[in-house]
Amino acid sequence: MTASPHILVVDDHREIRELVSRVLTREGFRVSAAGDGQAMRRLLADGRIDLVLLDLMLPGEDGLSLCRFLRAETDLPIIMITAKGEEVDRVIGLEMGADDYLPKPFGSRELVARIRAVLRRAVPSRGAARPEGGSAGFRFGAWTLSVAARELLRADGVVVPLSTGEYDLLLALLERPNRVLSRDQLLDLTRGRSAAPFDRSIDTQVSRLRKKIEEDPSDPRIIKTVWGGGYILAAEVTET
Amino acid sequence: MIRLVPKSLFGQTVAVILLGLAVSQAVGAYIYNGDRDETVRSVGGLAAARRTANLVRLLEDSPPDSRARMAEMVSEPGYRVSVSARPPDLRPRGAQAEQAIRDYLAEDLSLSPSTEVVVALPGTRKGEHCPTHAGRHGRGRAGNGGDDGAGDDDDDEVSSGQATAVPGSGRGMGLRHGMRHGGHGPMARTPETTEALSISVHLSDGRWLAVSTGIPEADRPSWRFGLTLAVMALVVFAASAIAVRRVVRPLGLLASAADRFGRDTATAPLPETGPAEVRRAVSAFNRMGDSLRRLIDGRSRLLAAVSHDLRTPLTLLRLRAEDCADGENRDRMLATIADMEALVGAALEFARGTQSGEERRPTDLRALLESIVDDMADTGLPVSLDASVAGASGPMVAVVQMHALKRAFTNLIGNAVAYGGCARIATTATPGGIRVDVDDDGPGIAETDLERVFDPFVRLDESRNADTGGSGLGLPIARSIVEAHGGQVTLFNRPGGGLRARVDIPL
């Protein structure tokens, strides 16, 4: 487990494979590369893989069906790469079971950050918590958070858009319901996804989030403050 | 002055038809009345003439002594006859009917042209005319005392006939008239409908036969005429209403389809129904929609394909550039690549337009604006949402393409920050929807350019500012998205300085 994570890159474009492999190797990952679904299956059988970087457009069997296969056969985290970059494709990709979605063109820093974030999220829940990959969403109180669409829905179906910070915070809390999380823990859990330089304090994000989801923000029922400790998601959470 | 001309096709058509009907009725009534006047007079007069001709023949065939006696016997109320030695004092009016009766008599009796026949239609009512007539006869007799006995008989006859003529002739004519127009109301039998007719014929023995009778007179336009007009107007109104509606309804459908098409080219073709002309218009519209759709689709596919295919090489470029050891060159390359990426992204966005297939869902627009503003503020941009307004009103829910609208607002706010130094966003509820104002503190835009900047690839800063970048597609994208939601984007310079981008979205 202490060995560096092993990434499988699946892309039909040779130069992309080479460049991505070089970047990841430099960043300390072990890398294998495959040009199509067949090669991917062979490599999966051969060695222990920790994460699959999967291009959506592949000759022969396409990325979506490979993604479905990976989801069904393994619990490997998957990051989907695509040049399409449309919101609809992103949602479909995530619904197919991908853990994240990286639109082309991307840079090495972005690539590495996503891989680290997905690995970090995957490790604690590996095994028991997520036998079938990430949850599609969470239901709590009158709300539903869809992970694939990154969307908060009210009971009446109204979409209530969240900022990136609010979404990351809410997701971190929902993944660990009824556990007291300190500000440092929350900062750590959310920073991986939004590495913005002017990140607001956790307190600011919590107060914004409360305005949106609490019936009475001054008397919160969902996200409660624990004196001296941090915050706790107090509502009953169902994974969907 | 209230407008008198109806605006709608329906109103105009009905108005024109009704006006035409009224004019044609008026003209028709005028012609018909004039015509009928003559006809009725001549027909009524000819009946009297025929009777007179028979009488003349009868008198001419009888011995001269018995003529006065016979005239007396034939005389009856409504058709008074006398024979006298003196010519009658009749003044023909010169009407066509008088000529017609005289011609008839002359022809029927085969009279020589020298035979005198006088026909007079004085044009006054019988009741007024008769006393004058009698008076003249009386005066004539007084002046010619030496006339033969027939003159006395005549005079007696005339005076006695006179006494009964007024009511009698009126009734007689009335009856005839009534029969002619069988079924007409009581109005048709009033005495006003007769007119006096006097005929004098110079008999072969030198004496004059005088006939005085009444003929039907044309009745005046009555309430019946008005009723007829009203009923016809009603029928025409109903008929034209049905006819025009058949034309107007498909036109209305066409208009709203064109409207919908403007917002979303993916609308289904219209059913081709209605009259042939309308069907042709609808089918032309459908064909136009098809070719427009193909054109737009083709353009979008081309732009999307190019942009899409540029993304993989751009990724390669970027990954390679990042590997470059030369710090300055690397940074410049990366900046150029970032510009290209932005352009490709915007072009793809623009090509996709509103056809991204994104579902319209009820969305809290205030939360949407908050999330955009928070995200941008979280990355250190000087962006703020008017707190007082934001806190004042409740959620503003509209059924929208959330991601598209987010793109539109992000573009507008991004422009404000890039060109105006900051962005202050204020939301207000308007009667029809919501209004979002994005203000900046920049120099604004020349009035002449306020519309132009919405054209694709138009950039006002080409020469002066390289680092604001921009593809020239941000505003066109924002506008096409907002318009796809039935809304509007306008730019204007605020009086106090700075530019305002105003978005109105109907709820």
XYZ file of N, CA, C and O in Angstrom, chain A residues 30-117:
352
model
N 3.369 5.337 -10.849
C 3.739 4.281 -11.786
C 2.683 4.320 -12.881
O 1.497 4.510 -12.599
N 3.116 4.143 -14.148
C 2.173 4.321 -15.249
C 2.214 3.162 -16.222
O 3.295 2.657 -16.568
N 1.038 2.696 -16.640
C 0.921 1.795 -17.784
C 0.006 2.473 -18.794
O -0.861 3.261 -18.414
N 0.209 2.171 -20.070
C -0.609 2.819 -21.090
C -1.200 1.799 -22.034
O -0.575 0.782 -22.351
N -2.425 2.060 -22.461
C -3.113 1.166 -23.391
C -3.751 2.000 -24.486
O -4.253 3.095 -24.230
N -3.755 1.456 -25.718
C -4.302 2.193 -26.851
C -5.746 1.868 -27.130
O -6.443 2.610 -27.825
N -6.246 0.775 -26.580
C -7.659 0.423 -26.816
C -8.172 -0.473 -25.690
O -7.449 -0.778 -24.737
N -9.407 -0.908 -25.819
C -10.051 -1.687 -24.759
C -9.368 -3.017 -24.502
O -9.206 -3.429 -23.352
N -8.931 -3.660 -25.597
C -8.272 -4.964 -25.446
C -7.013 -4.857 -24.588
O -6.833 -5.610 -23.636
N -6.177 -3.879 -24.971
C -4.929 -3.662 -24.234
C -5.222 -3.316 -22.785
O -4.519 -3.735 -21.857
N -6.263 -2.560 -22.577
C -6.643 -2.172 -21.223
C -6.976 -3.407 -20.387
O -6.501 -3.551 -19.248
N -7.782 -4.301 -20.960
C -8.147 -5.514 -20.219
C -6.929 -6.362 -19.863
O -6.835 -6.914 -18.767
N -6.013 -6.442 -20.843
C -4.795 -7.227 -20.602
C -4.020 -6.653 -19.429
O -3.620 -7.366 -18.515
N -3.832 -5.342 -19.433
C -3.065 -4.695 -18.378
C -3.760 -4.807 -17.025
O -3.119 -4.943 -15.994
N -5.100 -4.750 -17.065
C -5.863 -4.886 -15.815
C -5.618 -6.253 -15.202
O -5.465 -6.404 -13.987
N -5.561 -7.283 -16.075
C -5.361 -8.652 -15.593
C -3.945 -8.830 -15.062
O -3.716 -9.551 -14.102
N -2.983 -8.134 -15.712
C -1.578 -8.277 -15.350
C -1.236 -7.721 -13.979
O -0.756 -8.427 -13.101
N -1.476 -6.430 -13.855
C -0.922 -5.826 -12.658
C -1.954 -5.076 -11.845
O -3.078 -4.871 -12.279
N -1.556 -4.720 -10.676
C -2.459 -3.993 -9.793
C -2.539 -2.539 -10.231
O -1.555 -1.820 -10.279
N -3.724 -2.104 -10.548
C -3.949 -0.735 -11.013
C -4.719 0.009 -9.920
O -5.607 -0.548 -9.286
N -4.362 1.277 -9.712
C -5.063 2.056 -8.691
C -6.078 3.028 -9.277
O -7.027 3.422 -8.587
N -5.842 3.436 -10.527
C -6.759 4.403 -11.122
C -6.670 4.290 -12.646
O -5.590 4.066 -13.179
N -7.831 4.464 -13.310
C -7.835 4.407 -14.773
C -8.155 5.786 -15.325
O -9.141 6.416 -14.926
N -7.272 6.235 -16.226
C -7.480 7.491 -16.938
C -7.985 7.096 -18.319
O -7.249 6.524 -19.117
N -9.268 7.383 -18.605
C -9.916 6.756 -19.750
C -10.426 7.805 -20.741
O -11.224 8.681 -20.390
N -9.966 7.691 -21.975
C -10.464 8.610 -23.012
C -11.849 8.142 -23.450
O -12.107 6.952 -23.601
N -12.728 9.114 -23.647
C -14.111 8.778 -23.998
C -14.203 8.248 -25.426
O -14.987 7.354 -25.722
N -13.384 8.813 -26.326
C -13.471 8.417 -27.729
C -12.347 7.470 -28.078
O -11.185 7.888 -28.188
N -12.699 6.225 -28.239
C -11.698 5.211 -28.579
C -12.196 4.449 -29.805
O -13.402 4.296 -29.991
N -11.275 3.982 -30.615
C -11.711 3.136 -31.721
C -12.204 1.795 -31.181
O -11.718 1.335 -30.147
N -13.124 1.191 -31.864
C -13.681 -0.074 -31.367
C -14.604 0.202 -30.200
O -15.495 1.038 -30.275
N -14.323 -0.475 -29.100
C -15.149 -0.293 -27.914
C -14.895 1.103 -27.344
O -13.754 1.443 -27.035
N -15.928 1.910 -27.193
C -15.683 3.290 -26.781
C -15.570 3.436 -25.273
O -15.795 2.487 -24.520
N -15.176 4.603 -24.864
C -14.875 4.859 -23.468
C -16.041 4.604 -22.528
O -15.860 4.093 -21.422
N -17.248 4.947 -22.992
C -18.398 4.781 -22.110
C -18.634 3.302 -21.780
O -18.926 2.954 -20.630
N -18.490 2.465 -22.775
C -18.778 1.057 -22.504
C -17.633 0.434 -21.684
O -17.857 -0.429 -20.842
N -16.402 0.920 -21.906
C -15.293 0.463 -21.069
C -15.502 0.900 -19.626
O -15.212 0.167 -18.683
N -16.031 2.109 -19.499
C -16.301 2.644 -18.172
C -17.334 1.763 -17.466
O -17.189 1.415 -16.292
N -18.352 1.380 -18.216
C -19.395 0.525 -17.649
C -18.794 -0.827 -17.229
O -19.099 -1.353 -16.167
N -17.924 -1.321 -18.090
C -17.266 -2.603 -17.806
C -16.436 -2.498 -16.525
O -16.515 -3.340 -15.642
N -15.646 -1.422 -16.429
C -14.790 -1.231 -15.250
C -15.631 -1.137 -13.985
O -15.278 -1.690 -12.943
N -16.747 -0.423 -14.100
C -17.610 -0.245 -12.946
C -18.204 -1.578 -12.481
O -18.323 -1.846 -11.283
N -18.550 -2.376 -13.470
C -19.193 -3.648 -13.139
C -18.190 -4.652 -12.572
O -18.502 -5.400 -11.649
N -16.971 -4.656 -13.115
C -16.016 -5.705 -12.768
C -15.079 -5.311 -11.631
O -14.517 -6.170 -10.975
N -14.845 -4.018 -11.480
C -13.854 -3.577 -10.491
C -14.418 -2.426 -9.665
O -15.509 -1.944 -9.935
N -13.664 -2.020 -8.668
C -14.053 -0.788 -7.977
C -12.966 0.259 -8.155
O -12.733 1.091 -7.299
N -12.299 0.191 -9.313
C -11.239 1.161 -9.599
C -11.810 2.548 -9.828
O -12.825 2.698 -10.502
N -11.150 3.568 -9.265
C -11.551 4.938 -9.597
C -11.253 5.225 -11.064
O -10.239 4.757 -11.588
N -12.160 5.965 -11.688
C -12.004 6.260 -13.116
C -12.056 7.763 -13.329
O -12.941 8.435 -12.807
N -11.126 8.293 -14.115
C -11.222 9.677 -14.572
C -11.401 9.643 -16.080
O -10.608 9.041 -16.803
N -12.479 10.266 -16.535
C -12.793 10.268 -17.949
C -12.160 11.494 -18.608
O -12.226 12.594 -18.076
N -11.546 11.266 -19.765
C -10.968 12.381 -20.521
C -11.763 12.522 -21.820
O -12.052 11.524 -22.483
N -12.112 13.739 -22.156
C -12.816 13.910 -23.427
C -12.548 15.272 -24.020
O -12.295 16.241 -23.322
N -12.638 15.320 -25.340
C -12.478 16.597 -26.039
C -13.823 17.278 -26.220
O -13.900 18.396 -26.699
N -14.894 16.585 -25.867
C -16.209 17.164 -26.118
C -16.521 18.303 -25.148
O -16.948 19.362 -25.553
N -16.303 18.033 -23.888
C -16.422 19.102 -22.898
C -17.817 19.663 -22.724
O -17.983 20.752 -22.191
N -18.809 18.958 -23.175
C -20.162 19.482 -22.973
C -20.693 18.989 -21.641
O -20.399 17.882 -21.199
N -21.507 19.831 -21.057
C -22.066 19.525 -19.750
C -22.779 18.174 -19.783
O -22.640 17.355 -18.887
N -23.520 17.945 -20.877
C -24.293 16.715 -20.991
C -23.365 15.503 -20.955
O -23.644 14.509 -20.286
N -22.223 15.607 -21.692
C -21.289 14.490 -21.737
C -20.681 14.234 -20.362
O -20.458 13.092 -19.971
N -20.422 15.320 -19.671
C -19.844 15.186 -18.337
C -20.777 14.402 -17.433
O -20.371 13.455 -16.753
N -22.065 14.804 -17.487
C -23.050 14.141 -16.631
C -23.185 12.674 -17.013
O -23.204 11.788 -16.152
N -23.220 12.406 -18.319
C -23.339 11.014 -18.761
C -22.145 10.207 -18.269
O -22.281 9.116 -17.728
N -20.948 10.799 -18.440
C -19.743 10.124 -18.010
C -19.780 9.797 -16.528
O -19.476 8.666 -16.117
N -20.201 10.774 -15.742
C -20.253 10.548 -14.295
C -21.345 9.548 -13.948
O -21.197 8.749 -13.027
N -22.438 9.599 -14.703
C -23.503 8.637 -14.426
C -23.092 7.222 -14.791
O -23.576 6.251 -14.226
N -22.195 7.115 -15.776
C -21.692 5.798 -16.166
C -20.757 5.241 -15.102
O -20.280 4.112 -15.212
N -20.443 6.054 -14.111
C -19.638 5.559 -13.013
C -18.253 6.164 -12.913
O -17.461 5.754 -12.076
N -17.944 7.128 -13.798
C -16.645 7.782 -13.684
C -16.609 8.602 -12.396
O -17.636 9.113 -11.956
N -15.429 8.703 -11.789
C -15.307 9.467 -10.549
C -15.069 10.935 -10.835
O -15.436 11.788 -10.046
N -14.444 11.213 -11.947
C -14.232 12.603 -12.329
C -14.141 12.678 -13.837
O -14.095 11.654 -14.522
N -14.067 13.881 -14.281
C -14.175 14.128 -15.707
C -13.225 15.254 -16.041
O -13.295 16.328 -15.457
N -12.308 14.988 -16.962
C -11.279 15.990 -17.280
C -11.390 16.372 -18.756
O -11.115 15.561 -19.628
N -11.832 17.617 -19.010
C -11.983 18.001 -20.409
C -10.656 18.392 -21.033
O -9.819 19.010 -20.392
N -10.480 18.025 -22.302
C -9.340 18.505 -23.077
C -9.652 19.932 -23.498
O -10.808 20.239 -23.784
N -8.720 20.819 -23.620
C -7.302 20.602 -23.298
C -7.029 20.798 -21.805
O -7.630 21.643 -21.183
N -6.116 19.975 -21.309
C -5.774 20.105 -19.894
C -4.269 20.248 -19.762
O -3.507 19.923 -20.688
N -3.858 20.712 -18.610
C -2.426 20.847 -18.353
C -1.993 19.813 -17.337
O -2.815 19.120 -16.742
N -0.694 19.717 -17.164
C -0.188 18.665 -16.285
C -0.611 18.904 -14.838
O -0.946 17.962 -14.118
N -0.618 20.173 -14.429
C -0.957 20.454 -13.033
C -2.401 20.033 -12.727
O -2.686 19.407 -11.720
N -3.284 20.374 -13.651
C -4.692 20.032 -13.506
C -4.880 18.511 -13.456
O -5.595 17.974 -12.611
N -4.158 17.840 -14.355
C -4.238 16.381 -14.435
C -3.818 15.738 -13.123
O -4.527 14.882 -12.564
N -2.678 16.184 -12.619
C -2.151 15.581 -11.387
C -3.074 15.882 -10.207
O -3.364 15.008 -9.381
N -3.593 17.133 -10.160
C -4.474 17.503 -9.050
C -5.728 16.626 -9.038
O -6.157 16.143 -7.984
N -6.302 16.389 -10.199
C -7.512 15.557 -10.272
C -7.232 14.118 -9.834
O -8.013 13.524 -9.103
N -6.087 13.626 -10.307
C -5.757 12.238 -9.961
C -5.584 12.113 -8.451
O -6.119 11.194 -7.815
N -4.871 13.071 -7.860
C -4.645 13.016 -6.408
C -5.967 13.110 -5.659
O -6.188 12.377 -4.691
N -6.840 14.025 -6.129
C -8.116 14.216 -5.430
C -8.953 12.943 -5.477
O -9.517 12.510 -4.471
